[in-house]
Short mmCIF file of C-alpha atoms in Angstrom, two decimals:
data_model
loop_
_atom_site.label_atom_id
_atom_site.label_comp_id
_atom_site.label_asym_id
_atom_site.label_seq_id
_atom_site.Cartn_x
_atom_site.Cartn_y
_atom_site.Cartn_z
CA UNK A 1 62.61 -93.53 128.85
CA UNK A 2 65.24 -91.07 127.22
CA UNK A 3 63.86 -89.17 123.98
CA UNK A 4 66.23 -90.98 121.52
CA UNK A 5 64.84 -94.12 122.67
CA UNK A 6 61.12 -92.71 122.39
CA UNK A 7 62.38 -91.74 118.91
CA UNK A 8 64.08 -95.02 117.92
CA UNK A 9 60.83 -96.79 119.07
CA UNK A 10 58.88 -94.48 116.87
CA UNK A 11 60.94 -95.30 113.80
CA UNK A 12 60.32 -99.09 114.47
CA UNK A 13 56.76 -98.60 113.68
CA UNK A 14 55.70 -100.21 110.85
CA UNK A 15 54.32 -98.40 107.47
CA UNK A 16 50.61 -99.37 107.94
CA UNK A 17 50.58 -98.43 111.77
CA UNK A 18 52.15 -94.99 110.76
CA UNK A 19 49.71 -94.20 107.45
CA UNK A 20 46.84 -95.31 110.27
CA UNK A 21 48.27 -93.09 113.24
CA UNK A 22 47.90 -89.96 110.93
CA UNK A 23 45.24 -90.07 109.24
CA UNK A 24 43.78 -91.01 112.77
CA UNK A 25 45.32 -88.43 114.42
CA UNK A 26 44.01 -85.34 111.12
CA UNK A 27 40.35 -87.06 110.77
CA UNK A 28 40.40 -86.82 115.21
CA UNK A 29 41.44 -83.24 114.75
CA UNK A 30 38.51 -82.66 112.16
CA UNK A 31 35.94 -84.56 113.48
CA UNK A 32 37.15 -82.37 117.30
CA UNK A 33 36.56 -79.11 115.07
CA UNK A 34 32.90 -80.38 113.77
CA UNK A 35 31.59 -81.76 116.81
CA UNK A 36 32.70 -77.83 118.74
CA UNK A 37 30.85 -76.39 115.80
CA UNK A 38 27.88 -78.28 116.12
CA UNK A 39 27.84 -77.72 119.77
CA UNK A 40 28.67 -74.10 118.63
CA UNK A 41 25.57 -74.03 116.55
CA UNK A 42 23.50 -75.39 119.21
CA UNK A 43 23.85 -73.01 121.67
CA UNK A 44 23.40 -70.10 119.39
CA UNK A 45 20.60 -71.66 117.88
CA UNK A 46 18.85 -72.15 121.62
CA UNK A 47 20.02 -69.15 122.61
CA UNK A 48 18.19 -67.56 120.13
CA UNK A 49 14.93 -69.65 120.71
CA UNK A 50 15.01 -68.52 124.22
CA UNK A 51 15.08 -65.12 123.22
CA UNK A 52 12.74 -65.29 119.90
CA UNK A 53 10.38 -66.73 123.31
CA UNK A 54 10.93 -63.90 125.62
CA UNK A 55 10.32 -61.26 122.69
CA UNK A 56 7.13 -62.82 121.80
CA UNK A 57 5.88 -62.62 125.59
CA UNK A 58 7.27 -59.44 126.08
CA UNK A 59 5.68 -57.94 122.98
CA UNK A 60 2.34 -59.63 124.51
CA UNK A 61 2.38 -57.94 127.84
CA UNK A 62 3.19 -54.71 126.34
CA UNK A 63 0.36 -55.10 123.77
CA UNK A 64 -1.70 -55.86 126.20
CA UNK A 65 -0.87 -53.00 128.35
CA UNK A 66 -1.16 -50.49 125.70
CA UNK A 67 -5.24 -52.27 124.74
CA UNK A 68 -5.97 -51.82 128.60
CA UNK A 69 -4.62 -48.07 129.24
CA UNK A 70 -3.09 -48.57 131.86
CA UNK A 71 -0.14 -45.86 132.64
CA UNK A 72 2.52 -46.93 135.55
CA UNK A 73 1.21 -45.78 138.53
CA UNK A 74 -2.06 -48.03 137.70
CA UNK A 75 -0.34 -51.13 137.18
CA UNK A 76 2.15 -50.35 140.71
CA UNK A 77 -1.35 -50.44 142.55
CA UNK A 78 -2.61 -53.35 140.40
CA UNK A 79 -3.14 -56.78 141.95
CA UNK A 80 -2.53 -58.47 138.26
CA UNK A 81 -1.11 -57.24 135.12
CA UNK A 82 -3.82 -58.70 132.99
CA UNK A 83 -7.41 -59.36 135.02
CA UNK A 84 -8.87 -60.47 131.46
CA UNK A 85 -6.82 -62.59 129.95
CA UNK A 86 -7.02 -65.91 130.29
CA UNK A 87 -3.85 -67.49 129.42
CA UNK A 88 -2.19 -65.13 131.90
CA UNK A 89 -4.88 -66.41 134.80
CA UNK A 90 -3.89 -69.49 134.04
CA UNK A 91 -0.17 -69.09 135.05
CA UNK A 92 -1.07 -66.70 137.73
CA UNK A 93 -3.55 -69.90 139.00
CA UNK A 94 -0.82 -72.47 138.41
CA UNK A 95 2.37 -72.30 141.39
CA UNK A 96 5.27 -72.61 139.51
CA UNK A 97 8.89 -73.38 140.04
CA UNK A 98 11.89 -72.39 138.14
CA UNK A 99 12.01 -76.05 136.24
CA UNK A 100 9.67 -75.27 133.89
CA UNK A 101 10.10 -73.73 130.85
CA UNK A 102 7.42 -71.42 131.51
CA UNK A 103 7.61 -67.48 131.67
CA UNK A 104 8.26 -65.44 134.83
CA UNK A 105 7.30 -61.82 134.78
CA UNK A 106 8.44 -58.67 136.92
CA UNK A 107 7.41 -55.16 137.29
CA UNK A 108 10.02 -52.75 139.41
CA UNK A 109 10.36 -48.86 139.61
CA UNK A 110 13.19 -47.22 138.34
CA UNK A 111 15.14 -47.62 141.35
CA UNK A 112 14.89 -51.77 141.44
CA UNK A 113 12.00 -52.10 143.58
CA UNK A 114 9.50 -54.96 143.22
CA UNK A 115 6.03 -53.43 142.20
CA UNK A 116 4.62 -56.39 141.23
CA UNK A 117 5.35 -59.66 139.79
CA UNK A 118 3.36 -62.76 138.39
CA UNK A 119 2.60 -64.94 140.80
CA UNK A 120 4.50 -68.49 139.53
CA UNK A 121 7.90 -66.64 140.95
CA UNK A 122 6.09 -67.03 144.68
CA UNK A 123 8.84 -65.38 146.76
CA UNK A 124 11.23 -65.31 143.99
CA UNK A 125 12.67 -62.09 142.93
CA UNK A 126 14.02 -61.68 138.68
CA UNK A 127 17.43 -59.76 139.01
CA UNK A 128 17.22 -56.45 137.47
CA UNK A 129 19.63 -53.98 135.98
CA UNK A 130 18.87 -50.44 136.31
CA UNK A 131 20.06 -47.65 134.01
CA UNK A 132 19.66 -49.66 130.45
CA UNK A 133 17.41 -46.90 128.59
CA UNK A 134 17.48 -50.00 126.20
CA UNK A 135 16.00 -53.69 125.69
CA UNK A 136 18.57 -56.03 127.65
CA UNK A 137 19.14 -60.10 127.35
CA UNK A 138 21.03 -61.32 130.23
CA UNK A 139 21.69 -64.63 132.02
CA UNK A 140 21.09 -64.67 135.89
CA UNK A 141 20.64 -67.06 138.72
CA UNK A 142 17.60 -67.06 141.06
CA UNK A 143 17.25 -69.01 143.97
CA UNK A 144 19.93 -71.79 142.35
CA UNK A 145 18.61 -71.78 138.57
CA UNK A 146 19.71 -70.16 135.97
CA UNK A 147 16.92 -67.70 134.06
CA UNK A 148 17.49 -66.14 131.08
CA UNK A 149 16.10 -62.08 131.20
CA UNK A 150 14.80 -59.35 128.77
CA UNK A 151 14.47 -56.44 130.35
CA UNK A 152 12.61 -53.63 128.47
CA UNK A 153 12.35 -49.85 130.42
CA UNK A 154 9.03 -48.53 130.64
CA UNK A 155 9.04 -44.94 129.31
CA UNK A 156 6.28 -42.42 130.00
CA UNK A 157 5.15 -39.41 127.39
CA UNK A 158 8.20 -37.01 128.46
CA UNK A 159 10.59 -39.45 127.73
CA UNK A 160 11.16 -40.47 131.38
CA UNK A 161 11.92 -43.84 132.46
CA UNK A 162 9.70 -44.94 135.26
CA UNK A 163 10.01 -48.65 135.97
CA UNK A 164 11.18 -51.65 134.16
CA UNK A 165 8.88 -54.98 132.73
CA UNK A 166 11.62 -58.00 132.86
CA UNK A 167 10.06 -61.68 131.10
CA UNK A 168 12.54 -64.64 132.13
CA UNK A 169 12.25 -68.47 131.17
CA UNK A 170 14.25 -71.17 133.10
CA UNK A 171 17.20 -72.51 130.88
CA UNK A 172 17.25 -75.84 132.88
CA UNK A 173 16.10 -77.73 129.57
CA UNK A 174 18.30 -75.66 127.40
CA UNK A 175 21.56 -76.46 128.92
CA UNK A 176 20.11 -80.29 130.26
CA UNK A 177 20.10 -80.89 126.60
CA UNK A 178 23.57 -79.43 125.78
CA UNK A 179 25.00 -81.24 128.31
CA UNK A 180 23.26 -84.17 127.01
CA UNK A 181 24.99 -83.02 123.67
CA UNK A 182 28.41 -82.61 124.96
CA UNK A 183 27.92 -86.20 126.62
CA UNK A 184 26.94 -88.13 123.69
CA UNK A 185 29.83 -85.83 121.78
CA UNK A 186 32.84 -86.98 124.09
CA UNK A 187 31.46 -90.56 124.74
CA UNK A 188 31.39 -91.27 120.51
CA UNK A 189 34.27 -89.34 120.05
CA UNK A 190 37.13 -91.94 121.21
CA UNK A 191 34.63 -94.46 119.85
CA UNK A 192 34.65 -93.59 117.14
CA UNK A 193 38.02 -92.87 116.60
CA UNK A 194 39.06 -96.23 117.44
CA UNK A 195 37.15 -97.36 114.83
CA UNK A 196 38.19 -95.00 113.07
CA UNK A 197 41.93 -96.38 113.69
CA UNK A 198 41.13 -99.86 113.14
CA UNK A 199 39.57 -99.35 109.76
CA UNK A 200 42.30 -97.06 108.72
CA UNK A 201 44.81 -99.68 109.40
CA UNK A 202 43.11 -102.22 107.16
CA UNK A 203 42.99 -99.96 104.40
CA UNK A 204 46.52 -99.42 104.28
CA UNK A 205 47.33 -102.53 105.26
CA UNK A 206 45.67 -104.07 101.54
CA UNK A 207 47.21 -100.14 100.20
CA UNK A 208 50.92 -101.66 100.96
CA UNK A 209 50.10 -105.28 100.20
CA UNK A 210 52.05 -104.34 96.75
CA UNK A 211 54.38 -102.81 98.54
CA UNK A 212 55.28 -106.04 100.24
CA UNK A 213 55.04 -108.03 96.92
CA UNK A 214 57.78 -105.48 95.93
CA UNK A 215 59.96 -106.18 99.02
CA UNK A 216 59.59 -110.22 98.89
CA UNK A 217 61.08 -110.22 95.36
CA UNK A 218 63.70 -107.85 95.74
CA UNK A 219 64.63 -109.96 98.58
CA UNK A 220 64.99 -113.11 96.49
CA UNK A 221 66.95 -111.28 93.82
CA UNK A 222 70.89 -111.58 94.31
CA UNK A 223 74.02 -111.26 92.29
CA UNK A 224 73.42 -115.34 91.13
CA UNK A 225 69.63 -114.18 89.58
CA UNK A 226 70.04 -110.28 88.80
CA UNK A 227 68.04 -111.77 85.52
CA UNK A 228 64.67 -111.28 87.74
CA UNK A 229 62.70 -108.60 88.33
CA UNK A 230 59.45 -107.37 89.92
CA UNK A 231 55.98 -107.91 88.50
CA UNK A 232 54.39 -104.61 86.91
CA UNK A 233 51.28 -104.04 89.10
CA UNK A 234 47.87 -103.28 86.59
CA UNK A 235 47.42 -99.85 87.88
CA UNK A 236 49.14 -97.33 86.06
CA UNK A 237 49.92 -95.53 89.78
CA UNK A 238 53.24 -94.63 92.07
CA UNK A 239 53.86 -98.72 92.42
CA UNK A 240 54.06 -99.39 88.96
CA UNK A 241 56.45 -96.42 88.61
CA UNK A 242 58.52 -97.54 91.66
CA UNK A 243 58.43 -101.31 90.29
CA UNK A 244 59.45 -99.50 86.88
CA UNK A 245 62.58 -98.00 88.00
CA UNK A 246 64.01 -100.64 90.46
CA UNK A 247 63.67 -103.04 87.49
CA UNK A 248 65.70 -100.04 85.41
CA UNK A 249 68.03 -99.85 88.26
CA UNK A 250 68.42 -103.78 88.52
CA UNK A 251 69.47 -103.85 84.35
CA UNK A 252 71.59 -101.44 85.22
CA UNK A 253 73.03 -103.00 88.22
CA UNK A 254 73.16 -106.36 86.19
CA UNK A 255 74.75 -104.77 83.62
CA UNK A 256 77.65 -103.29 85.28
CA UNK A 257 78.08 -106.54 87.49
CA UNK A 258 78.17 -108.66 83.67
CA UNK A 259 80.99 -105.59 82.79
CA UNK A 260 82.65 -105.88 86.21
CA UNK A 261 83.05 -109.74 85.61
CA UNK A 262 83.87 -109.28 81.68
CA UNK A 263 86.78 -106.63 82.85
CA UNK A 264 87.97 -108.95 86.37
CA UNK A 265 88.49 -111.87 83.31
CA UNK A 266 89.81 -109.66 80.72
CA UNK A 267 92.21 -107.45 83.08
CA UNK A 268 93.64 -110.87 84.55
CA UNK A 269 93.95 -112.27 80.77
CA UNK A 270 95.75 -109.35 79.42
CA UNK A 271 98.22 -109.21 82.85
CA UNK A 272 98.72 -113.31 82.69
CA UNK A 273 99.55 -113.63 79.31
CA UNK A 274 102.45 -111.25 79.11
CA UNK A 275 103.47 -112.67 82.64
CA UNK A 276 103.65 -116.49 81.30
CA UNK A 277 105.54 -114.86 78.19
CA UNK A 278 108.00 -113.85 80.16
CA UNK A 279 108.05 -116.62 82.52
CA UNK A 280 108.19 -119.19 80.03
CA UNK A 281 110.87 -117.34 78.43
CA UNK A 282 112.88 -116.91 81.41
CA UNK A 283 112.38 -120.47 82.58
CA UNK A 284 113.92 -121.64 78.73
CA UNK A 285 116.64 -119.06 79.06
CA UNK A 286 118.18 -121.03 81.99
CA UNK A 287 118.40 -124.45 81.32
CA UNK A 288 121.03 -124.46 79.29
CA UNK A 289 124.12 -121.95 78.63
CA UNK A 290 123.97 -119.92 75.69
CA UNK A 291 125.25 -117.54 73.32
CA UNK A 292 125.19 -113.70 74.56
CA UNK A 293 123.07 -112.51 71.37
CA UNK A 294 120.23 -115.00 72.52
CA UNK A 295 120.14 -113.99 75.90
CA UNK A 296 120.06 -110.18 74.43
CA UNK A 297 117.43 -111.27 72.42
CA UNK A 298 114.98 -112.92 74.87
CA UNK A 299 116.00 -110.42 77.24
CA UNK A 300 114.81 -107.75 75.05
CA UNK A 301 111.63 -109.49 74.23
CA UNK A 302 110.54 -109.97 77.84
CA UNK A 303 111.34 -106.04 78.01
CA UNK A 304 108.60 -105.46 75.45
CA UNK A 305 106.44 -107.59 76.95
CA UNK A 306 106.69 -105.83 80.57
CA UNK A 307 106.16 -102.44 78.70
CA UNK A 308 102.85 -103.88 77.44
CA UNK A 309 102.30 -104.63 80.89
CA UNK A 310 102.84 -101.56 82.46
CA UNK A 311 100.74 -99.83 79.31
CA UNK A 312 98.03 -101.71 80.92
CA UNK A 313 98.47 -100.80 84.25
CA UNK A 314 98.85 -97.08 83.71
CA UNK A 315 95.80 -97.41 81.37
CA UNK A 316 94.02 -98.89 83.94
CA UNK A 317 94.91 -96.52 86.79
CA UNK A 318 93.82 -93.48 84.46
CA UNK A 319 90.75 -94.73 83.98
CA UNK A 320 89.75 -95.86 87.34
CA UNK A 321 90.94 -92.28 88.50
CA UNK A 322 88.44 -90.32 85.82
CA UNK A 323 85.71 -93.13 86.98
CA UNK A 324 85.56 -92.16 90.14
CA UNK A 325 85.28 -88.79 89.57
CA UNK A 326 87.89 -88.27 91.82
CA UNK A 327 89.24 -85.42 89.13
CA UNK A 328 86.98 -82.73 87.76
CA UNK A 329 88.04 -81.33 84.85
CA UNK A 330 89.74 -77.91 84.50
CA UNK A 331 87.20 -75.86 81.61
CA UNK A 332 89.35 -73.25 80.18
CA UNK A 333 89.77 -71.98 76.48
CA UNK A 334 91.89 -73.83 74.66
CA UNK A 335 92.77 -72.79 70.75
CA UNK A 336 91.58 -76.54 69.15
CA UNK A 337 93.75 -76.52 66.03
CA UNK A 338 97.14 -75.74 68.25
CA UNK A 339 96.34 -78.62 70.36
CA UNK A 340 95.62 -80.86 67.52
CA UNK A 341 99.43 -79.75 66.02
CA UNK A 342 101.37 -80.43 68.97
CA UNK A 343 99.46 -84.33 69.52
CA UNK A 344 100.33 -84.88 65.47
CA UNK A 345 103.73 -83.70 66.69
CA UNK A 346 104.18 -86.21 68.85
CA UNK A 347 102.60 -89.46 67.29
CA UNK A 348 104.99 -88.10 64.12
CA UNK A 349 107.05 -90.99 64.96
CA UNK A 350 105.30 -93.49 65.00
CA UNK A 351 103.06 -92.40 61.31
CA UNK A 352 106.53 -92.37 59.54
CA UNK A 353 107.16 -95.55 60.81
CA UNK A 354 104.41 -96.94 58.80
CA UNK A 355 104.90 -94.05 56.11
CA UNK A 356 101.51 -93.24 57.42
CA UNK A 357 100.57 -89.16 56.55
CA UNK A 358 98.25 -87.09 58.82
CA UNK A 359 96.52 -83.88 57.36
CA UNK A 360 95.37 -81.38 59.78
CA UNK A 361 92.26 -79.15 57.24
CA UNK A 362 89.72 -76.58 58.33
CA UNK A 363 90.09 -73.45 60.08
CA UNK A 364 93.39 -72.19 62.47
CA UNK A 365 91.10 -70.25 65.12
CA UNK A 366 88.80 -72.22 66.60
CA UNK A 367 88.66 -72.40 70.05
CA UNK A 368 86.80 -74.85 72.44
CA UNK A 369 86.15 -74.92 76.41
CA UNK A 370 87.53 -77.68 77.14
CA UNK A 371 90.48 -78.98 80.17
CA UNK A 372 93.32 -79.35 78.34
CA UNK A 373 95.05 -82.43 79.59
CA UNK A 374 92.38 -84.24 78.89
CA UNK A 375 91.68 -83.21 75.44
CA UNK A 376 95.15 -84.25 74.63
CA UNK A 377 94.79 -87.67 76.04
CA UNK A 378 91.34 -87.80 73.91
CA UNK A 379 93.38 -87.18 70.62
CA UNK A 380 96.32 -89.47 71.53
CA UNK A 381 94.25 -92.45 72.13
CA UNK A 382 92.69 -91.65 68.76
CA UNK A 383 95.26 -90.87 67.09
CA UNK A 384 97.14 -93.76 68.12
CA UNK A 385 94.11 -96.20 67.41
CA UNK A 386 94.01 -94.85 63.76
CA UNK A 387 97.92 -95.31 62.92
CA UNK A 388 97.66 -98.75 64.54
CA UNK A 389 94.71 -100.03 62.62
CA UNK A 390 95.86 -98.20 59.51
CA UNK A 391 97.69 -100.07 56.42
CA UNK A 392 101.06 -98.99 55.53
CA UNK A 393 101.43 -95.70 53.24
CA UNK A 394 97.67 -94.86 54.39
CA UNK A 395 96.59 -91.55 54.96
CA UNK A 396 94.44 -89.99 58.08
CA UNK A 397 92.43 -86.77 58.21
CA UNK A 398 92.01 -84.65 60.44
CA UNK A 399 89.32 -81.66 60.08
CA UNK A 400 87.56 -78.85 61.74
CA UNK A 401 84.63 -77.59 61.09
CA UNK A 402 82.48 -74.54 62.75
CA UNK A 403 78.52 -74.85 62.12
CA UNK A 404 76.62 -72.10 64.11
CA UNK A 405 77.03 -72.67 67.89
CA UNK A 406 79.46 -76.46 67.58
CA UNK A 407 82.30 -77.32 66.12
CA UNK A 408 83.42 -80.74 64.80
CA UNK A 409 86.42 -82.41 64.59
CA UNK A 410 86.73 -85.56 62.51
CA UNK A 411 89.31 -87.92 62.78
CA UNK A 412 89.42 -90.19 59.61
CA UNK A 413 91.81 -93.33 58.55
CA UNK A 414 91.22 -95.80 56.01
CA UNK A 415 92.37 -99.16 58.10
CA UNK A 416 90.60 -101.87 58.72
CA UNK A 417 86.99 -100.82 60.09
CA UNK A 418 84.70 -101.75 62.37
CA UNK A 419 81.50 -104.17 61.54
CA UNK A 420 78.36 -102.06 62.34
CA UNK A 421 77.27 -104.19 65.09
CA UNK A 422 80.45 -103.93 67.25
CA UNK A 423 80.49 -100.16 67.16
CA UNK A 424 78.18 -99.74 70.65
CA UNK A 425 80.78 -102.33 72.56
CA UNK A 426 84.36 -100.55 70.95
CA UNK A 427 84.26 -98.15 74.23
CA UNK A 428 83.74 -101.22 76.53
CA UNK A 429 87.07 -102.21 78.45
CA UNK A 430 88.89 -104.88 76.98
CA UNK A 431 86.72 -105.22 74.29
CA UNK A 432 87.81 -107.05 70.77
CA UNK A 433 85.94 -106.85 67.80
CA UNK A 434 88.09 -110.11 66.87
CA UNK A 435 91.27 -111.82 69.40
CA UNK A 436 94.10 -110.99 66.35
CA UNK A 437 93.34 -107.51 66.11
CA UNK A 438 95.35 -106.51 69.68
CA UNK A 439 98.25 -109.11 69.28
CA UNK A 440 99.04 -108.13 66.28
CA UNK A 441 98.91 -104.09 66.84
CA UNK A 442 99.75 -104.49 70.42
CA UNK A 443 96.67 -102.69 71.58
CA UNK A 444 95.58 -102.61 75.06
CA UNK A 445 91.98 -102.12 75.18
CA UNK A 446 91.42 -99.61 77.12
CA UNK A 447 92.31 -96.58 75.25
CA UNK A 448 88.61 -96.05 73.83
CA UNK A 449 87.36 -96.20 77.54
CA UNK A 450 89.53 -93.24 78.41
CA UNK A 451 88.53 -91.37 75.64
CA UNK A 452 84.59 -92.08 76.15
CA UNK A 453 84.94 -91.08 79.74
CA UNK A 454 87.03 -87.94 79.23
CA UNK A 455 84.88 -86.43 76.62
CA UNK A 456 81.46 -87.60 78.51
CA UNK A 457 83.27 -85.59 81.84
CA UNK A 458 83.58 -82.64 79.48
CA UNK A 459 80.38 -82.85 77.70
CA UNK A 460 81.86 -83.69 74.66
CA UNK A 461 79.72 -85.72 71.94
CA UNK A 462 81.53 -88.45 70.62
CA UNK A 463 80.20 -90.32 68.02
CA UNK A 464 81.89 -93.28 65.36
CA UNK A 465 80.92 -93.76 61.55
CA UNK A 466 82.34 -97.18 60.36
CA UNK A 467 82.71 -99.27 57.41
CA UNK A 468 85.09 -102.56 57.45
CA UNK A 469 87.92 -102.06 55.17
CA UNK A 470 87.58 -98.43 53.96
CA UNK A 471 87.83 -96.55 57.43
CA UNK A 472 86.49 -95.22 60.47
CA UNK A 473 85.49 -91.94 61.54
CA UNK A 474 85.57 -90.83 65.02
CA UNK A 475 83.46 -87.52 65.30
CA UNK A 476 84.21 -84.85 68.50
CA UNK A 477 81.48 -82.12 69.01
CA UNK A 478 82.02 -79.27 71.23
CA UNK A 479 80.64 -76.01 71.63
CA UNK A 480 82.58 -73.20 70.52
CA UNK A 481 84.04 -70.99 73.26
#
């Protein structure tokens, strides 16, 4: 099996088998790590019986040679170390074999030879290490088992060594019952880690049960019942958050599907009508001959018509171009009041027309980081809104003001308002506080969406003060440059 099928197979594991495979696999590796310490911990602990033991009986024998008197060359030509005491008859009565946890004791010369040694060792000879001016534990095997020895030099008056006493104990118990240890130790150990695995696995199978709650709903919720959502669980933990925010992102998905339908309908209203305008038009045009000014006429209101049309379809491809974000916008400097001069400039034409006057008031040098193109699009769309909504011989107002760190612009006209509750839906596509208000100014209804998204892409605030038939305010905030 290749490794990127190993891998894909690994992926395929479910959620509750993967939360149980690691926390198996990190308890395995800790409960590994105690069960070496405790063996650890038992060694040195016997160890250090074994030697507490040996001390003990080598601080006897000494004792006892140092109550008898005896110098070296008296106990070489001894035939026991101890005639009187009786504990020491009784292992020099007893034949003993290295299976017992009983003491062995050995008396050689300073060049290894045997002097003497107790009788349980029969022909059995402790291993000895000469040259150690010092008290020496070491490990050894006699005659197949292993002994553990002190060794302790025997030192006369002048400081001379002349021999060595050695005490050694079998270990055969010691390390029966570590095996014993390690046996118990690596027969529980996958034991218990498959139970270890099973339980883990239930636990995170009822962990994810929520989880699965989760998934069945989303499952059942399409663009025909975007209306549902998940059930908040009780505990305030990560699945209530997660059930939290795919509920927000649902009302948000529900809400731009219920925009995405309003626009489809509204787009293909505002397109049709102008199209059965002119078809109608055209189709009443040519059933009958007529005179040249009426075809002039009819021709020059299907014209109009087909402007509006393409209005909307330039509108439209603007503002699908800034929603995608497929143009960032270019931040540079830009002297505000200039700007604001050469847009009047232009819409000129069209105030006069309604003997409409604009007012530019407030200060000549602010500036503003902002992309240029795009703030001139901003105040077209608003200027434009506010001479079409405006009554003939109106006025509109535009001023600047610089408060510490911002700088407002407010664009003012005194047409026909807004009602309060329609102000949050004005920078919706297509959107009509009433049906007469576009047909009769020849809006298109998009021009409010391009300026929302422009100033949002240039962090702009953008906010709208209303009151129906006095005026409306439009309100840009920028920081100054």
């Amino acid at each position: 099996m290749s490794i990127k099928a190993l891998d894909k197979r690994l992926f395929r594991i479910s959620l509750r088998n993967r939360i149980a495979i690691h926390y198996t696999v990190a308890t395995s590796l800790l409960i590994g790590l105690i069960f070496c310490g405790i063996l650890f911990l038992v060694d040195r602990a016997v160890s250090s019986h074994n030697d507490n033991a040996l001390m003990y009986e080598m601080t006897e024998e000494i004792s006892n040679l140092k109550l008898k008197g005896r110098d070296f060359n008296d106990l070489a030509h001894a035939n026991k170390f101890d005639d009187d005491d009786e504990n020491y008859k009784e292992k020099k009565i007893r034949q003993m074999n290295f299976d017992i946890d009983l003491e062995f004791i050995q008396l050689v010369d300073n060049q290894g030879r045997v002097l003497r040694k107790s009788e349980n060792l029969s022909s059995k000879t402790l291993i000895c290490k000469t040259g150690n001016s010092d008290p020496v534990y070491f490990n050894g095997m006699v005659d197949g088992s292993m002994l553990r020895h002190l060794q302790v030099p025997l030192v006369n008056p002048d400081g001379v060594t002349k021999g060595y006493l050695i005490v050694a104990h079998s270990l055969v118990n010691a390390l029966a019952f570590l095996e014993e240890l390690q046996f118990i130790f690596l027969f529980s150990f996958p034991v218990i880690i498959l139970i270890l695995f099973v339980v883990t696995r239930f636990i995170a199978g009822e962990s994810i049960k929520p989880i699965d709650d989760v998934i069945k709903t989303a499952e059942k919720i399409t663009k025909t019942n975007l209306n549902q959502r998940i059930p908040l669980p009780l505990n305030q933990d990560e699945l209530h958050r997660l059930s939290l925010t795919i509920n927000a992102l649902l009302d948000r998905l529900q809400d731009a599907f219920l925009r995405e339908q309003q626009f489809t309908a509204d787009a293909s209203h505002e397109l049709n009508t102008p199209l059965s305008v002119v078809k109608g038009t055209l189709e009443v045009l040519i059933r009958k001959p007529r005179e040249i000014e009426h075809y002039e006429a009819r021709v020059q209101f299907c014209l109009i018509e087909l402007n509006r049309m393409k209005r909307i379809i330039d509108k439209l491809l603007v503002l699908a171009l800034y929603e995608g974000n497929k143009i960032s916008p270019n931040i540079e400097e830009i002297l505000l009041p200039q700007l604001i001069d050469d847009v009047v400039a232009r819409m000129q034409a069209a105030a006069v027309a309604k003997d409409i006057s604009i007012r530019v008031e407030g200060a000549e040098k602010e500036r503003v980081n902002a992309d240029h193109a795009m703030l001139e699009m901003i105040f077209e769309n608003l200027l434009s809104n506010a001479i079409k909504y405006s009554p003939a011989s109106s006025a509109i107002k535009i001023a600047i003001e610089h408060n510490e760190s911002v700088i407002t612009c407010c664009i003012a006209d005194q047409g026909i308002g807004i009602p309060e509750k329609n102000i949050p839906k004005i920078f919706d596509r297509f959107y009509r506080v009433d049906e007469s208000r576009n047909s009769q100014t020849g809006g298109v209804g998009v021009g409010l969406s391009i300026v929302k998204k422009l100033a949002d892409l240039q962090q702009i605030t953008l906010a709208v003060q209303s009151t129906p038939n006095i005026g409306t305010k439009f309100m840009l905030t920028f920081l100054s440059a």
